[in-house]
Amino acid sequence: MPVLDDAGAEALVETVAAQAGRVGALLAGDLPHELVEHAEEAGVELLPYGGELATTCTCEGWVDPCVHALAVLHQLTWLMEADPFVLLHLRGTGREELLARLHARAPAPSAGVDPEDGDDDLTTAYDAAERAARLLELLEGDGPPDIDHLL
């Protein structure tokens, strides 16, 4: 299956970053239909079509795909259904790379923002940003994350 070139990978990152909740949906194991459509509009084909899936096998079967390749394609479908990052990995942009690129795009915290200034929305947003940053640090660390202290 063809992988995304640099421009395609960047367009994918921009598409994921363009709408709140897309990263969360991917991390939850969901590939939103709307994300696939917006990626296509940006020139990025996420879902493979028949011509992109080339198979080979050492068996002597005359059908293409043979039963062995077909079994692998079925397993691949199940894996992609369970974790959309499998599809992104096959396209050349795995979980870690996508999250790193999204993290690099995130705006730096504004200097002088005081979460105690009385603005409830700002305080909530600041708290959510801090928790998300700590969660990303935990996910990047070794071992299973201990999220109890984030709550």
Tab-separated table of C-alpha atoms in Angstrom:
chain	number	residue	atom	x	y	z
A	1	MET	CA	0.000	0.000	0.000
A	2	PRO	CA	1.488	3.388	-0.917
A	3	VAL	CA	2.655	5.631	1.914
A	4	LEU	CA	1.989	9.352	2.164
A	5	ASP	CA	4.672	11.705	0.934
A	6	ASP	CA	5.749	14.634	3.149
A	7	ALA	CA	3.060	16.933	1.760
A	8	GLY	CA	0.395	14.272	2.274
A	9	ALA	CA	1.534	13.584	5.831
A	10	GLU	CA	1.447	17.295	6.637
A	11	ALA	CA	-2.027	17.603	5.088
A	12	LEU	CA	-3.157	14.692	7.262
A	13	VAL	CA	-1.790	16.383	10.390
A	14	GLU	CA	-3.546	19.620	9.459
A	15	THR	CA	-6.791	17.741	8.842
A	16	VAL	CA	-6.619	15.983	12.208
A	17	ALA	CA	-5.729	19.234	13.983
A	18	ALA	CA	-8.473	21.218	12.237
A	19	GLN	CA	-11.274	19.973	14.447
A	20	ALA	CA	-11.430	19.358	18.167
A	21	GLY	CA	-12.016	15.781	19.178
A	22	ARG	CA	-10.376	14.074	16.235
A	23	VAL	CA	-7.266	13.074	18.164
A	24	GLY	CA	-9.427	11.781	20.988
A	25	ALA	CA	-11.539	9.772	18.557
A	26	LEU	CA	-8.442	8.200	17.009
A	27	LEU	CA	-7.006	7.396	20.425
A	28	ALA	CA	-10.349	5.847	21.374
A	29	GLY	CA	-10.154	3.544	18.336
A	30	ASP	CA	-12.565	5.423	16.094
A	31	LEU	CA	-11.863	6.716	12.588
A	32	PRO	CA	-14.482	9.435	12.057
A	33	HIS	CA	-16.054	9.360	8.592
A	34	GLU	CA	-15.819	13.146	8.543
A	35	LEU	CA	-12.021	12.915	9.021
A	36	VAL	CA	-11.733	10.560	6.054
A	37	GLU	CA	-13.823	12.928	3.900
A	38	HIS	CA	-11.845	16.031	4.918
A	39	ALA	CA	-8.564	14.202	4.320
A	40	GLU	CA	-9.734	13.285	0.818
A	41	GLU	CA	-10.652	16.932	0.185
A	42	ALA	CA	-7.083	17.822	1.224
A	43	GLY	CA	-5.722	15.295	-1.290
A	44	VAL	CA	-4.994	12.497	1.193
A	45	GLU	CA	-6.524	9.094	0.492
A	46	LEU	CA	-6.652	7.287	3.826
A	47	LEU	CA	-8.804	4.309	2.949
A	48	PRO	CA	-7.192	1.953	0.458
A	49	TYR	CA	-8.975	1.023	-2.724
A	50	GLY	CA	-8.614	-2.273	-4.588
A	51	GLY	CA	-5.800	-1.179	-6.857
A	52	GLU	CA	-3.617	-0.144	-3.928
A	53	LEU	CA	-3.665	-3.486	-2.177
A	54	ALA	CA	-1.116	-5.654	-3.926
A	55	THR	CA	-0.643	-9.202	-2.692
A	56	THR	CA	1.819	-11.962	-3.439
A	57	CYS	CA	2.023	-15.506	-2.175
A	58	THR	CA	4.284	-18.490	-2.750
A	59	CYS	CA	1.367	-20.904	-3.105
A	60	GLU	CA	0.446	-22.386	-6.452
A	61	GLY	CA	-3.082	-21.001	-6.449
A	62	TRP	CA	-4.247	-19.374	-9.648
A	63	VAL	CA	-6.735	-16.967	-8.034
A	64	ASP	CA	-5.553	-13.481	-7.114
A	65	PRO	CA	-5.754	-12.902	-4.255
A	66	CYS	CA	-5.234	-16.485	-3.178
A	67	VAL	CA	-6.894	-17.788	-0.024
A	68	HIS	CA	-3.743	-17.031	1.994
A	69	ALA	CA	-3.542	-13.412	0.870
A	70	LEU	CA	-7.282	-13.054	1.364
A	71	ALA	CA	-6.920	-14.282	4.952
A	72	VAL	CA	-4.200	-11.682	5.552
A	73	LEU	CA	-6.420	-8.954	4.080
A	74	HIS	CA	-9.281	-10.005	6.361
A	75	GLN	CA	-6.975	-9.882	9.380
A	76	LEU	CA	-5.730	-6.472	8.284
A	77	THR	CA	-9.322	-5.261	8.095
A	78	TRP	CA	-9.991	-6.454	11.644
A	79	LEU	CA	-6.833	-4.748	12.899
A	80	MET	CA	-7.716	-1.459	11.207
A	81	GLU	CA	-11.246	-1.657	12.549
A	82	ALA	CA	-9.934	-2.091	16.092
A	83	ASP	CA	-7.239	0.585	15.834
A	84	PRO	CA	-7.272	3.302	13.141
A	85	PHE	CA	-3.593	3.960	13.789
A	86	VAL	CA	-2.880	0.673	11.963
A	87	LEU	CA	-4.229	2.319	8.804
A	88	LEU	CA	-2.190	5.468	9.447
A	89	HIS	CA	0.897	3.339	10.081
A	90	LEU	CA	0.397	1.562	6.761
A	91	ARG	CA	0.172	4.987	5.142
A	92	GLY	CA	3.557	5.849	6.671
A	93	THR	CA	2.429	8.052	9.566
A	94	GLY	CA	2.183	5.996	12.741
A	95	ARG	CA	0.711	6.893	16.113
A	96	GLU	CA	3.907	8.356	17.571
A	97	GLU	CA	4.731	10.436	14.507
A	98	LEU	CA	1.202	11.835	14.213
A	99	LEU	CA	1.038	12.714	17.907
A	100	ALA	CA	4.508	14.275	17.813
A	101	ARG	CA	3.581	16.404	14.800
A	102	LEU	CA	0.342	17.481	16.458
A	103	HIS	CA	2.208	18.291	19.666
A	104	ALA	CA	4.743	20.368	17.716
A	105	ARG	CA	1.887	22.360	16.154
A	106	ALA	CA	0.282	23.150	19.510
A	107	PRO	CA	0.648	26.803	20.445
A	108	ALA	CA	2.946	27.588	23.339
A	109	PRO	CA	1.208	28.675	26.533
A	110	SER	CA	0.736	32.411	26.635
A	111	ALA	CA	3.037	34.201	29.007
A	112	GLY	CA	1.204	36.158	31.617
A	113	VAL	CA	-1.917	33.998	31.618
A	114	ASP	CA	-3.047	33.722	35.180
A	115	PRO	CA	-5.547	30.912	35.660
A	116	GLU	CA	-6.630	32.510	38.930
A	117	ASP	CA	-7.851	35.746	37.304
A	118	GLY	CA	-11.494	34.795	37.835
A	119	ASP	CA	-12.413	33.811	34.252
A	120	ASP	CA	-13.971	30.355	34.657
A	121	ASP	CA	-13.647	29.428	30.961
A	122	LEU	CA	-10.003	30.411	30.882
A	123	THR	CA	-9.314	28.558	34.117
A	124	THR	CA	-10.978	25.421	32.759
A	125	ALA	CA	-9.055	25.634	29.488
A	126	TYR	CA	-5.768	26.187	31.299
A	127	ASP	CA	-6.441	23.200	33.578
A	128	ALA	CA	-7.344	20.998	30.597
A	129	ALA	CA	-4.165	22.014	28.763
A	130	GLU	CA	-2.028	21.201	31.802
A	131	ARG	CA	-3.668	17.794	32.195
A	132	ALA	CA	-3.287	17.011	28.498
A	133	ALA	CA	0.405	17.959	28.615
A	134	ARG	CA	0.950	15.702	31.634
A	135	LEU	CA	-0.921	12.863	29.914
A	136	LEU	CA	1.279	13.195	26.821
A	137	GLU	CA	4.359	13.067	29.048
A	138	LEU	CA	3.048	9.891	30.676
A	139	LEU	CA	2.278	8.290	27.328
A	140	GLU	CA	5.793	9.055	26.112
A	141	GLY	CA	7.372	7.559	29.264
A	142	ASP	CA	8.228	3.949	29.985
A	143	GLY	CA	5.676	1.612	31.504
A	144	PRO	CA	1.924	1.936	31.901
A	145	PRO	CA	0.689	5.444	32.702
A	146	ASP	CA	-0.641	6.164	36.182
A	147	ILE	CA	-3.501	8.543	35.482
A	148	ASP	CA	-4.947	8.641	39.011
A	149	HIS	CA	-3.000	11.793	39.884
A	150	LEU	CA	-4.363	13.586	36.801
A	151	LEU	CA	-7.913	13.588	38.145
